[in-house]
Amino acid sequence: MNMVYTQSISITRIWQICLLGLMVCRLAGQEANYKQYREAGDLFYKEYKDYHNASEFYKSAYKYQREDSLELAFIIAECAFYSWDLSEAKKYYLKVLSYEPDTCSKRYRMSNLHLAQAYQRMQAYDDAIHYFHEVLDDVRCDPSNTVIENFANNAIKACEWAQIQNDKDSIIIIPIESINHPNTHELAPVIKTGSLIYTHFDFPEERAHPYEYQLGLVKTLNDTFLSRTHQDSTIAFLTFNSDSTRLYYSICGHENKLDMKCVIATSNLDGSDEQIILGGPSEDPTFIHPRIGKDYAGNEILFFVSNRIDGFGGLDIWYSNLTSDGLPLDIGNLKAVNTAADELSPFFVDSTLFFSSDHIWNNSLSFGGTDIFKIKLDQFPETTEHVEILSKPYNSSKNDFFYVKKDASSWLSSNRTDPLNLNANEPACCYDIFKVTDTRPPPPKKPEYVFFQPKIEYFCVNEFKGSGTTGVVLYPVGLPMSKVVKSDVQGRFEIEKGRSYDMHFLNPNVDDTIRIDVNQDGTVSKDYFKVELDALYNPEILDYCSLEPIELNELSDIYMVPLIRNEQKRDGSDFLKLNKDGNFQVERGMDYWLVVQKEGYATDTLTVRVDERECEVFSCEFSIKKKLIDLNVAVACNCNNVTCYMSTENYSIELNSDSGGINNYNAGRDTAMTTYSYKVTPFHFYSAELRTDAGETFQKKIQISMDRGDCKNEIIFQSNSSPR
């Protein structure tokens, strides 16, 4: 809680003059003036915790340069540090370090640590790193102080990390001039029904005590929304429940200028029916920063901040489910985010918790002061995610908290450099509300889905053949094919609102693709589909001789030519090609030529006739023939009625074609069988002539026929004479 109230507003100069006058009247001389300033400083510093005014008195005493000047310089530096007057803190810490020997005997070792932090908060990261190393040198005097050692090491990493972080050009942050005022705090913005509601802290000019309570008002842009005028309390940090029927807020009383003790109350929108629901006069902890959110099941949760003794230390974020009357049930510590440091200003939306902390997360994430972080809590309060820090300019090197967002805009409170209300008299004041606008296009909305159950009926020439979604899939337009949507056991498809789909049929008899448009309200452009089954022809191509099937992808080309009045269209515009399933979609009652081409085979055609009522995939075999087939020529003789082969040295063979076919092509001889092999062209007549050394001539004319048995032909010349 102290993080919010360390910014002190100076009491009026009249108050200071009156107090000094009273003391001067009782004391006399230079010694008396020094003592008076010192005692006044101690009063404001120790009892009132008014660091700014304590510093003024201590500075007056410091001018006398007494034996306690080193102590005064350190206290002045501490006052400036805790009131965020960082330039003044740096000035006096350097004085202290100039007085102190660089040995283990120096008394004010915290000077290096706080000076390093001051540089860090002024974004002077190189200087900060230097003095954090000085802190590590100081640790050698007290090796047991591992807490300071770990903090300094992590702070060095944080400075190095922060040095390379840049503002995002697409994010614009500006103070809201209409609500920020000099010498006031503007905190805890809430966006409700288009209005900005916030907490405004002011300080009365006339007060009975120097730490009299700050006047707390919950305001809109132009009017007071809710106020409390009791002398001993103030109201702050207002929020609404989810349906805006109840208020939750803190009621705070001041213990001194710095510290306030608060409870959390709830009431109707007009402040009636007020009940204190957390904290009370007999409880030591304070309860601040209430905020309502919803978990993944839609249950309302009250988040708040407290320094309860069963926490992690400092201020922690706590949560409680609410009854139907809006009252808290069991209280839980949000362990996913709490540390020994201070965690503040929770804001829970879309399963993401935004909060502020002065802890150095992941040993390196910090810009210097209190930063804004976020964490995804899909299974509230459990999570497997890690805390992330918001980038610049959401965060600065100063204190940033009370982050809220709506659409592309967000709001936060900060005492960052150059807020609207800085002036020469109050260099460390105050907290202002800033609006942050992200000019980047908004991220795509999370898709919403509905169930779609189409009615699909199949017909063949108006004859009903069946219905259902079996074998039907939907491909979302604009997304990868892997995002295909299949129906469930009830025949329903889960489809995205506002997206179009292509309905595809795995049934090969349906070659149509139907576009379906889904409206934003989940309705579809069409939910009944009458599908006419196609007639499909699936060719089966075989090798003529071997009868082995030939795969379609092995063909050079295959197509079908429709025959009209027994004439072929020559322009090729109506030639049919295979579809993606390897079928031809043919027209009923039509005749076609099937044309098949394959390298090494003769181009051939087959006439295909499609029945008028054909609705199935039909096929028939079609064999294609090689351009060249084998012809073997052998010579044999009868030796005592036993067939024997003649020696190839005794004869020669000549093969001729009578009809212009290829002859003597690739002639070769099987020497073991005394056989000559030829490649010949089908459908031609050939004659073979054999001449022996004895002058015998045998002629034999052969025909290569279309019969499969002739795919491999053989001619045998026989002689009754004995071979030599």
XYZ file of C-alpha atoms in Angstrom:
724
model
C 0.000 0.000 0.000
C 2.824 2.412 0.721
C 3.611 2.528 -2.982
C 0.486 4.574 -3.600
C 0.962 7.103 -0.875
C 4.691 7.844 -0.918
C 4.025 10.972 -2.962
C 3.587 13.651 -0.297
C 2.026 17.004 -0.907
C 3.785 19.865 0.833
C 1.937 21.568 3.647
C 1.429 25.233 3.096
C 4.273 27.603 3.725
C 2.079 29.196 6.393
C 2.132 25.993 8.399
C 5.905 25.799 8.212
C 6.346 29.440 9.263
C 3.987 29.046 12.210
C 5.706 25.922 13.432
C 9.142 27.468 13.115
C 7.937 30.636 14.815
C 6.700 28.688 17.816
C 10.046 26.973 18.152
C 12.040 30.160 17.647
C 10.106 31.834 20.431
C 11.240 29.150 22.872
C 14.873 28.992 21.745
C 17.507 31.557 20.974
C 20.802 31.727 19.046
C 22.374 29.718 16.294
C 22.572 26.570 18.367
C 18.901 26.853 19.121
C 18.045 27.259 15.424
C 20.016 24.155 14.484
C 18.374 22.144 17.239
C 14.945 23.438 16.287
C 15.341 22.401 12.665
C 16.649 18.997 13.666
C 13.799 18.303 16.075
C 11.190 19.504 13.593
C 12.682 17.260 10.938
C 12.610 14.290 13.321
C 8.964 15.039 14.120
C 7.894 15.026 10.494
C 10.167 12.125 9.551
C 9.544 9.696 12.402
C 6.045 10.486 13.598
C 4.198 12.015 10.647
C 6.134 10.202 7.910
C 5.930 13.404 5.901
C 9.160 12.950 3.975
C 8.925 16.089 1.898
C 8.556 18.510 4.804
C 10.956 16.551 6.983
C 13.517 17.019 4.225
C 12.986 20.809 4.285
C 13.761 20.990 7.992
C 16.727 18.643 7.726
C 18.219 20.720 4.929
C 18.019 23.807 7.131
C 19.839 21.942 9.887
C 22.373 20.553 7.411
C 23.565 24.068 6.579
C 25.152 24.312 10.004
C 27.591 21.467 9.151
C 27.646 19.869 12.585
C 29.118 16.521 13.541
C 25.975 14.773 12.383
C 26.131 16.225 8.862
C 26.794 12.760 7.389
C 23.737 11.364 9.114
C 21.634 14.351 8.010
C 22.780 13.969 4.397
C 21.747 10.306 4.473
C 18.333 11.093 6.024
C 17.723 13.886 3.484
C 18.621 11.446 0.696
C 16.256 8.850 2.154
C 13.421 11.395 2.412
C 13.918 12.378 -1.214
C 14.184 8.738 -2.308
C 10.933 7.668 -0.636
C 9.082 10.734 -1.925
C 10.436 10.062 -5.453
C 12.388 13.324 -5.632
C 15.080 11.320 -7.397
C 17.386 14.152 -8.456
C 17.579 15.392 -4.860
C 18.106 11.844 -3.603
C 20.999 11.350 -6.027
C 22.598 14.640 -4.893
C 22.649 13.714 -1.203
C 23.539 10.020 -1.647
C 26.618 11.169 -3.568
C 27.459 13.492 -0.649
C 27.190 10.567 1.753
C 29.405 8.378 -0.415
C 31.977 11.164 -0.691
C 32.147 11.348 3.126
C 32.206 7.584 3.742
C 35.415 5.545 3.336
C 35.147 2.696 0.867
C 35.660 0.127 3.581
C 33.547 -2.258 5.587
C 33.409 0.327 8.387
C 31.088 2.699 6.524
C 27.760 3.184 8.245
C 25.399 3.964 5.388
C 25.771 1.075 2.993
C 22.186 1.516 1.814
C 23.406 4.617 -0.019
C 24.811 2.554 -2.894
C 21.630 0.489 -3.186
C 19.202 3.416 -3.134
C 21.433 5.518 -5.398
C 21.486 2.644 -7.909
C 17.687 2.410 -7.709
C 17.347 6.165 -8.168
C 19.467 6.029 -11.322
C 17.416 3.066 -12.530
C 14.157 4.973 -12.017
C 15.615 7.944 -13.910
C 16.482 5.541 -16.780
C 20.199 6.203 -16.267
C 20.822 2.483 -16.576
C 24.608 2.574 -17.016
C 25.004 4.549 -13.775
C 22.532 2.217 -12.076
C 24.549 -0.850 -13.151
C 27.731 0.773 -11.806
C 26.252 1.335 -8.338
C 24.580 -2.079 -8.214
C 28.095 -3.476 -8.672
C 29.127 -1.254 -5.755
C 26.357 -2.921 -3.756
C 27.853 -6.315 -4.600
C 31.225 -5.031 -3.362
C 29.553 -4.002 -0.100
C 28.120 -7.503 0.301
C 31.629 -8.818 0.822
C 31.507 -7.158 4.246
C 28.427 -9.221 5.111
C 28.493 -12.447 3.050
C 25.397 -13.724 4.825
C 23.259 -10.989 3.246
C 22.202 -13.080 0.263
C 18.919 -11.180 -0.138
C 20.711 -7.954 -1.099
C 23.199 -9.890 -3.233
C 20.417 -11.624 -5.211
C 18.495 -8.378 -5.584
C 21.535 -6.516 -6.933
C 22.367 -9.279 -9.406
C 18.780 -9.353 -10.686
C 18.658 -5.545 -10.836
C 21.756 -5.501 -13.056
C 20.058 -7.951 -15.435
C 16.896 -5.813 -15.342
C 18.861 -2.667 -16.265
C 20.550 -4.458 -19.151
C 17.159 -5.748 -20.330
C 15.479 -2.326 -20.004
C 18.245 -0.655 -22.036
C 17.238 -2.559 -25.159
C 13.476 -2.049 -24.806
C 11.956 0.554 -27.103
C 8.658 2.372 -27.200
C 6.228 0.938 -29.710
C 5.439 3.599 -32.292
C 1.916 2.262 -32.686
C 1.079 2.908 -29.007
C 0.245 6.457 -27.951
C 0.042 7.494 -24.266
C -1.087 10.942 -23.052
C -2.277 12.343 -19.703
C -5.961 13.234 -19.516
C -5.875 16.992 -18.996
C -9.532 17.334 -18.064
C -9.137 15.346 -14.833
C -5.462 15.664 -13.801
C -4.726 18.605 -11.532
C -1.658 20.002 -9.746
C -0.940 18.624 -6.284
C -3.556 15.864 -6.469
C -3.618 12.153 -7.121
C -5.826 10.657 -9.817
C -6.008 6.882 -9.461
C -7.976 3.695 -10.182
C -9.790 4.499 -13.456
C -12.947 2.513 -14.234
C -14.692 2.550 -17.633
C -18.438 2.118 -17.332
C -21.159 2.974 -19.858
C -18.851 5.281 -21.746
C -17.772 7.244 -18.634
C -14.401 7.344 -16.913
C -14.805 6.999 -13.148
C -11.734 7.462 -10.990
C -10.440 8.173 -7.479
C -9.314 11.723 -6.747
C -7.164 12.535 -3.698
C -6.868 16.166 -2.619
C -5.388 17.808 0.465
C -7.145 20.539 2.464
C -5.272 23.795 2.935
C -6.371 24.090 6.565
C -6.043 21.055 8.788
C -5.660 20.300 12.463
C -2.711 17.983 11.955
C -0.009 17.894 9.274
C -1.045 14.358 8.306
C -4.791 15.040 8.199
C -6.568 12.648 5.862
C -6.604 13.192 2.146
C -10.050 14.061 0.831
C -11.106 11.086 -1.298
C -13.678 11.487 -4.051
C -14.838 9.040 -6.668
C -15.497 11.198 -9.702
C -16.593 11.156 -13.299
C -15.141 13.587 -15.820
C -17.324 16.449 -14.557
C -19.087 15.420 -11.359
C -18.557 13.729 -8.037
C -19.841 10.165 -8.320
C -19.470 9.136 -4.687
C -17.864 10.928 -1.727
C -17.408 10.529 1.984
C -17.041 13.580 4.185
C -16.511 11.901 7.532
C -13.570 13.507 9.279
C -11.930 10.191 10.051
C -12.309 8.387 6.710
C -12.134 8.701 2.955
C -13.450 6.622 0.074
C -11.450 5.287 -2.860
C -10.884 2.565 -5.475
C -14.476 2.073 -6.595
C -15.572 -0.709 -8.938
C -18.823 -2.315 -10.114
C -20.123 -5.851 -10.199
C -20.579 -7.414 -13.631
C -24.154 -6.197 -14.200
C -23.510 -2.744 -12.648
C -26.060 -3.159 -9.855
C -23.664 -2.881 -6.884
C -20.562 -0.934 -5.914
C -17.407 -2.172 -4.203
C -14.906 0.295 -2.734
C -12.413 0.947 0.048
C -13.111 3.125 3.091
C -9.823 4.366 4.521
C -8.656 6.156 7.633
C -5.222 7.764 8.033
C -2.760 6.547 10.605
C -0.234 9.167 9.498
C 0.677 11.179 6.407
C 1.956 8.078 4.634
C -0.134 5.154 5.848
C -3.848 4.534 5.571
C -5.823 1.612 6.932
C -8.715 0.535 4.743
C -11.673 -1.832 4.657
C -13.704 -2.940 1.642
C -17.422 -2.206 1.522
C -20.287 -2.822 -0.890
C -23.480 -0.843 -1.433
C -26.201 0.013 -3.902
C -25.354 2.462 -6.661
C -26.567 5.406 -4.533
C -24.503 4.339 -1.527
C -27.413 2.839 0.409
C -27.376 -0.612 2.032
C -23.650 -0.267 2.736
C -21.938 -3.292 4.261
C -18.274 -3.698 5.245
C -17.309 -7.086 3.855
C -13.529 -7.217 4.394
C -11.579 -5.765 7.313
C -12.675 -3.973 10.411
C -11.503 -1.897 13.401
C -10.092 -4.935 15.206
C -8.071 -6.192 12.207
C -4.542 -5.058 11.497
C -4.431 -5.782 7.747
C -5.582 -3.226 5.231
C -7.903 -4.084 2.301
C -7.669 -2.028 -0.891
C -8.055 -2.122 -4.695
C -11.271 -4.189 -5.056
C -12.066 -5.345 -8.573
C -14.712 -7.722 -9.956
C -13.949 -10.311 -12.652
C -15.378 -13.572 -13.964
C -13.734 -16.995 -14.110
C -13.939 -19.392 -17.073
C -17.299 -20.700 -15.787
C -18.812 -17.202 -15.593
C -18.732 -16.963 -11.793
C -18.093 -13.526 -10.277
C -14.840 -13.149 -8.360
C -13.837 -10.326 -6.043
C -10.122 -9.490 -6.331
C -8.499 -7.254 -3.732
C -5.132 -6.342 -2.227
C -4.164 -6.879 1.409
C -1.162 -7.305 3.685
C -2.716 -10.214 5.589
C -0.177 -12.068 7.700
C -0.815 -15.359 5.867
C 0.443 -13.896 2.569
C 3.860 -13.949 0.913
C 4.949 -10.652 2.497
C 4.162 -7.054 1.666
C 0.902 -6.558 -0.203
C -0.585 -9.581 -2.000
C -3.484 -10.064 -4.410
C -6.335 -12.137 -2.960
C -9.604 -13.402 -4.392
C -12.992 -14.671 -3.246
C -16.037 -16.075 -4.986
C -19.222 -14.132 -4.291
C -22.625 -15.264 -3.079
C -25.789 -14.376 -4.971
C -25.989 -11.338 -2.654
C -22.509 -10.202 -3.694
C -20.785 -11.153 -0.437
C -17.403 -12.910 -0.284
C -17.059 -16.615 0.455
C -13.734 -18.338 1.186
C -10.680 -16.143 0.575
C -7.696 -17.427 -1.403
C -4.208 -16.108 -2.038
C -3.458 -15.752 -5.770
C -0.211 -17.683 -5.519
C 0.525 -17.487 -9.250
C 1.522 -13.807 -8.932
C 2.333 -12.990 -5.310
C 5.885 -12.461 -4.032
C 7.615 -10.995 -1.005
C 7.358 -7.606 -2.761
C 4.116 -5.625 -3.290
C 1.487 -6.769 -5.825
C -1.231 -4.216 -6.537
C -4.248 -3.136 -8.639
C -5.618 -6.402 -10.107
C -7.715 -6.246 -13.278
C -9.140 -9.521 -14.638
C -10.598 -9.724 -18.159
C -10.784 -12.492 -20.794
C -9.045 -14.965 -18.450
C -6.041 -12.615 -18.182
C -4.972 -10.954 -14.943
C -3.235 -7.573 -15.200
C -1.506 -6.384 -12.048
C 1.385 -4.245 -10.838
C 4.427 -5.275 -8.844
C 7.822 -3.947 -7.797
C 9.232 -7.474 -7.964
C 11.891 -8.250 -10.591
C 10.140 -11.081 -12.427
C 12.093 -13.900 -14.079
C 15.264 -12.353 -12.580
C 15.329 -9.618 -15.229
C 11.921 -8.076 -16.031
C 11.684 -4.589 -14.574
C 11.877 -1.037 -15.868
C 12.726 0.348 -12.428
C 9.660 1.185 -10.347
C 6.348 -0.585 -10.005
C 5.567 -2.166 -13.384
C 2.433 -3.602 -14.985
C 2.403 -7.336 -15.676
C -0.069 -9.902 -17.001
C -0.636 -13.632 -16.785
C -3.137 -15.969 -18.460
C -5.364 -17.815 -15.983
C -7.536 -20.044 -18.185
C -8.224 -22.472 -15.323
C -8.492 -19.879 -12.594
C -6.768 -19.757 -10.158
C -4.394 -22.369 -11.577
C -2.121 -21.742 -14.554
C 0.854 -23.151 -16.394
C 1.648 -19.800 -18.001
C 4.397 -17.373 -17.008
C 4.129 -13.770 -15.940
C 4.787 -11.293 -18.766
C 5.699 -7.631 -18.441
C 3.868 -5.037 -20.530
C 6.078 -3.147 -22.954
C 6.891 0.532 -23.075
C 5.102 2.939 -23.046
C 2.602 1.048 -20.856
C 5.455 0.853 -18.367
C 8.026 3.459 -17.464
C 10.939 3.581 -15.059
C 8.595 5.120 -12.432
C 5.442 3.683 -10.825
C 2.721 2.416 -13.146
C -0.437 0.690 -11.954
C -4.271 0.588 -12.039
C -4.216 -0.694 -15.605
C -7.636 -1.226 -17.228
C -8.551 -1.814 -20.859
C -11.496 -1.683 -23.202
C -11.231 -2.501 -26.901
C -8.139 -0.786 -28.393
C -7.747 1.704 -25.516
C -6.496 1.352 -21.978
C -5.905 3.569 -18.966
C -3.403 3.594 -16.117
C -2.096 5.755 -13.262
C 1.545 6.803 -13.178
C 4.001 9.269 -11.679
C 6.197 9.028 -14.770
C 8.320 11.914 -15.995
C 6.453 15.025 -17.147
C 2.941 14.308 -15.940
C 0.555 17.220 -16.302
C 0.853 18.470 -12.726
C 4.624 18.666 -12.172
C 5.800 22.074 -11.046
C 8.942 23.571 -9.555
C 7.608 23.542 -5.994
C 6.565 19.891 -6.052
C 9.086 17.999 -8.193
C 7.956 14.591 -6.933
C 4.181 14.936 -7.158
C 1.841 13.287 -8.295
C -0.087 10.385 -9.850
C -2.027 11.163 -13.013
C -4.302 9.074 -15.217
C -3.018 8.388 -18.719
C -4.914 7.068 -21.712
C -3.108 4.575 -23.933
C -4.274 4.036 -27.507
C -2.998 1.164 -29.602
C -3.240 2.223 -33.247
C -2.506 -1.252 -34.544
C -5.424 -3.138 -36.106
C -7.275 -5.068 -33.398
C -6.423 -8.758 -33.167
C -8.945 -11.070 -34.769
C -11.823 -11.979 -32.544
C -11.968 -15.459 -31.151
C -14.080 -17.529 -33.561
C -17.588 -18.512 -32.528
C -19.007 -21.826 -33.685
C -22.444 -23.312 -34.280
C -23.679 -26.759 -35.271
C -24.939 -27.174 -38.820
C -26.972 -30.257 -39.815
C -27.721 -30.236 -43.550
C -30.325 -32.450 -45.195
C -28.745 -34.138 -48.243
C -30.767 -36.396 -50.580
C -29.347 -38.332 -53.548
C -31.213 -39.028 -56.816
C -30.519 -40.854 -60.087
C -32.703 -39.555 -62.915
C -35.247 -38.434 -60.265
C -35.138 -41.821 -58.547
C -34.415 -41.415 -54.801
C -31.248 -43.271 -53.843
C -30.720 -42.305 -50.184
C -29.752 -39.487 -47.819
C -27.266 -38.517 -45.096
C -23.932 -36.787 -44.546
C -21.731 -39.871 -44.746
C -18.907 -39.148 -47.151
C -19.458 -35.376 -46.944
C -16.797 -32.943 -45.670
C -16.585 -29.151 -45.420
C -13.457 -27.198 -46.373
C -13.278 -23.695 -44.793
C -12.592 -21.092 -47.460
C -9.283 -19.302 -46.924
C -7.845 -21.892 -44.533
C -5.518 -24.850 -45.182
C -7.086 -28.079 -46.427
C -6.004 -29.685 -43.143
C -8.784 -27.709 -41.405
C -11.402 -29.981 -43.018
C -14.607 -30.347 -40.970
C -16.218 -33.776 -40.690
C -19.658 -34.586 -39.333
C -20.216 -36.126 -35.919
C -22.246 -39.260 -35.221
C -25.410 -37.165 -35.389
C -24.551 -35.856 -38.850
C -23.711 -32.330 -37.585
C -20.830 -30.075 -38.645
C -19.282 -27.576 -36.194
C -18.789 -24.449 -38.311
C -17.497 -20.946 -37.624
C -19.799 -17.949 -37.719
C -19.091 -15.543 -40.556
C -17.046 -18.017 -42.635
C -17.761 -19.737 -45.956
C -17.279 -23.447 -46.595
C -17.046 -25.656 -49.671
C -19.087 -28.841 -49.315
C -17.236 -31.724 -50.956
C -18.566 -35.239 -51.553
C -16.247 -38.203 -51.158
C -18.776 -40.298 -53.134
C -17.182 -40.551 -56.612
C -20.631 -40.278 -58.235
C -20.920 -36.692 -56.975
C -18.464 -34.337 -58.583
C -20.139 -31.118 -57.383
C -18.664 -28.684 -54.855
C -21.293 -26.543 -53.098
C -20.457 -23.198 -51.435
C -22.093 -22.590 -48.041
C -22.030 -19.127 -46.440
C -22.394 -18.880 -42.656
C -23.806 -15.590 -41.365
C -22.558 -13.822 -38.235
C -25.673 -14.961 -36.352
C -24.896 -18.608 -37.167
C -27.569 -19.103 -39.842
C -26.533 -20.611 -43.174
C -27.410 -19.705 -46.728
C -28.833 -23.161 -47.453
C -29.461 -26.333 -45.467
C -31.253 -28.629 -47.976
C -29.368 -30.175 -50.891
C -30.786 -32.345 -53.699
C -27.832 -34.088 -55.306
C -28.028 -35.785 -58.718
C -25.665 -38.736 -58.974
C -23.323 -38.670 -61.938
C -22.565 -41.463 -64.398
C -18.877 -42.235 -64.069
C -16.631 -44.349 -66.239
C -13.525 -45.866 -64.721
C -11.225 -47.223 -67.465
C -9.154 -50.359 -66.857
C -6.149 -50.404 -69.192
C -4.244 -53.677 -69.771
C -1.166 -54.713 -71.700
C -2.438 -56.722 -74.712
C 0.085 -59.502 -74.415
C 0.805 -59.839 -70.697
C -2.680 -58.840 -69.483
C -0.950 -56.905 -66.712
C -2.815 -53.708 -65.669
C -1.319 -50.350 -66.649
C -1.696 -47.569 -64.087
C -3.339 -44.391 -65.324
C -0.362 -42.305 -64.243
C 1.856 -44.413 -66.548
C -0.045 -43.218 -69.628
C 1.120 -40.363 -71.828
C -2.486 -39.275 -72.313
C -6.014 -40.533 -71.900
C -9.225 -38.773 -72.835
C -12.725 -39.406 -74.130
C -14.253 -37.949 -77.278
C -18.077 -37.666 -77.383
C -19.573 -38.957 -80.638
C -22.416 -36.899 -82.114
C -24.168 -38.309 -85.166
C -21.208 -40.655 -85.485
C -18.919 -37.737 -86.081
C -16.037 -36.626 -83.855
C -15.723 -32.985 -82.891
C -12.291 -31.949 -84.034
C -11.619 -28.845 -81.941
C -11.214 -30.779 -78.689
C -13.345 -28.363 -76.668
C -15.607 -31.129 -75.385
C -12.952 -33.791 -74.814
C -13.306 -35.328 -71.346
C -10.392 -35.587 -68.914
C -10.085 -37.700 -65.796
C -11.352 -36.093 -62.593
C -9.384 -36.107 -59.343
C -10.748 -39.564 -58.471
C -9.525 -41.125 -61.743
C -12.956 -41.279 -63.390
C -14.586 -39.739 -66.446
C -17.836 -37.921 -65.726
C -19.895 -38.999 -68.719
C -23.311 -38.083 -70.045
C -26.047 -40.672 -70.011
C -27.117 -41.937 -73.452
C -23.921 -40.723 -75.124
C -21.312 -42.675 -77.091
C -17.615 -41.928 -76.655
C -14.258 -42.889 -78.034
C -11.723 -43.672 -75.364
C -8.280 -42.656 -76.626
C -5.209 -44.078 -74.863
C -1.571 -43.209 -75.512
C 1.515 -44.709 -73.927
C 5.145 -44.547 -74.951
C 6.173 -47.725 -76.799
C 2.555 -48.641 -77.512
C 0.363 -48.015 -80.517
C -2.323 -45.365 -79.973
C -5.647 -47.128 -79.789
C -9.323 -46.321 -79.290
C -12.306 -48.002 -77.719
C -15.959 -47.176 -78.240
C -17.815 -46.683 -74.926
C -21.628 -46.508 -74.769
C -23.308 -45.038 -71.640
C -26.749 -46.318 -70.666
C -29.622 -43.837 -70.253
C -30.103 -44.735 -66.560
C -26.509 -45.325 -65.583
C -25.776 -44.030 -62.044
C -22.897 -46.192 -60.994
C -19.214 -46.261 -61.727
C -18.863 -48.734 -64.584
C -15.786 -49.967 -66.360
C -14.569 -52.345 -69.055
C -11.177 -53.672 -69.987
C -9.221 -52.106 -72.816
C -5.972 -53.688 -73.981
C -3.325 -51.732 -75.808
C -0.566 -53.253 -77.924
C 3.100 -52.506 -78.072
C 4.474 -51.065 -81.293
C 7.050 -53.901 -81.567
C 6.718 -57.531 -80.551
C 9.168 -60.433 -80.386
C 9.743 -62.794 -83.344
C 12.107 -65.741 -82.901
C 13.477 -67.644 -85.917
C 15.094 -71.055 -85.329
C 16.409 -73.883 -87.575
C 15.887 -77.563 -86.846
C 16.412 -80.831 -88.762
C 15.085 -84.336 -88.462
C 17.719 -86.852 -87.431
C 16.067 -90.239 -87.405
C 12.796 -88.576 -86.541
C 14.430 -86.676 -83.724
C 14.318 -82.912 -83.981
C 17.740 -81.419 -83.688
C 19.067 -77.957 -84.191
C 21.472 -77.199 -86.987
C 24.812 -75.639 -86.394
C 24.554 -71.926 -87.010
C 27.723 -72.116 -89.060
C 25.857 -73.949 -91.812
C 23.145 -71.416 -92.677
C 22.040 -67.811 -92.799
C 18.552 -66.251 -92.333
C 16.970 -63.254 -94.003
C 13.713 -61.736 -92.777
C 11.619 -59.520 -95.083
C 8.319 -57.685 -94.857
C 5.807 -57.866 -97.660
C 3.846 -54.868 -96.442
C 6.389 -52.236 -95.477
C 6.731 -53.071 -91.812
C 9.981 -52.840 -89.898
C 12.257 -55.730 -90.776
C 15.475 -57.073 -89.390
C 14.943 -54.672 -86.463
C 17.098 -55.348 -83.411
C 18.052 -58.731 -84.825
C 19.925 -60.871 -82.411
C 20.826 -64.533 -81.980
C 20.563 -66.941 -79.132
C 23.696 -68.967 -79.842
C 22.809 -71.672 -77.381
C 19.480 -72.360 -79.086
C 20.612 -71.454 -82.610
C 17.755 -68.928 -82.561
C 17.546 -65.459 -84.084
C 15.311 -62.855 -82.286
C 13.629 -59.933 -84.047
C 11.424 -56.996 -82.999
C 8.645 -56.677 -85.550
C 5.619 -54.493 -86.098
C 2.159 -55.991 -85.492
C -0.387 -56.257 -88.313
C 2.256 -56.871 -91.000
C 3.178 -59.974 -93.041
C 6.731 -61.274 -92.915
C 8.657 -63.938 -94.859
C 11.779 -65.670 -93.670
C 14.386 -67.259 -95.996
C 17.069 -69.675 -94.947
C 20.082 -70.569 -97.034
C 22.494 -73.368 -96.185
C 26.066 -73.966 -97.321
C 24.758 -76.761 -99.516
C 22.674 -74.254 -101.394
C 19.376 -75.358 -99.891
C 16.812 -72.610 -99.569
C 13.736 -72.746 -97.341
C 11.030 -70.083 -97.480
C 8.364 -69.557 -94.925
C 5.871 -66.711 -94.937
C 4.346 -65.751 -91.527
C 1.654 -63.330 -90.348
C 1.790 -61.499 -87.030
C -1.856 -61.722 -85.978
C -3.960 -60.022 -83.317
C -4.369 -63.173 -81.315
C -2.777 -63.062 -77.913
C -1.111 -66.341 -78.645
C 0.886 -64.597 -81.344
C 2.339 -61.967 -79.014
C 5.547 -63.966 -79.088
C 6.025 -65.695 -82.466
C 8.473 -68.369 -83.493
C 9.454 -69.733 -86.930
C 11.200 -73.090 -87.077
C 12.860 -74.227 -90.292
C 13.079 -78.000 -90.492
C 15.313 -80.061 -92.816
C 15.368 -83.790 -93.435
C 19.061 -83.722 -94.261
C 21.622 -84.249 -91.627
C 23.635 -81.263 -90.619
C 27.283 -81.183 -91.360
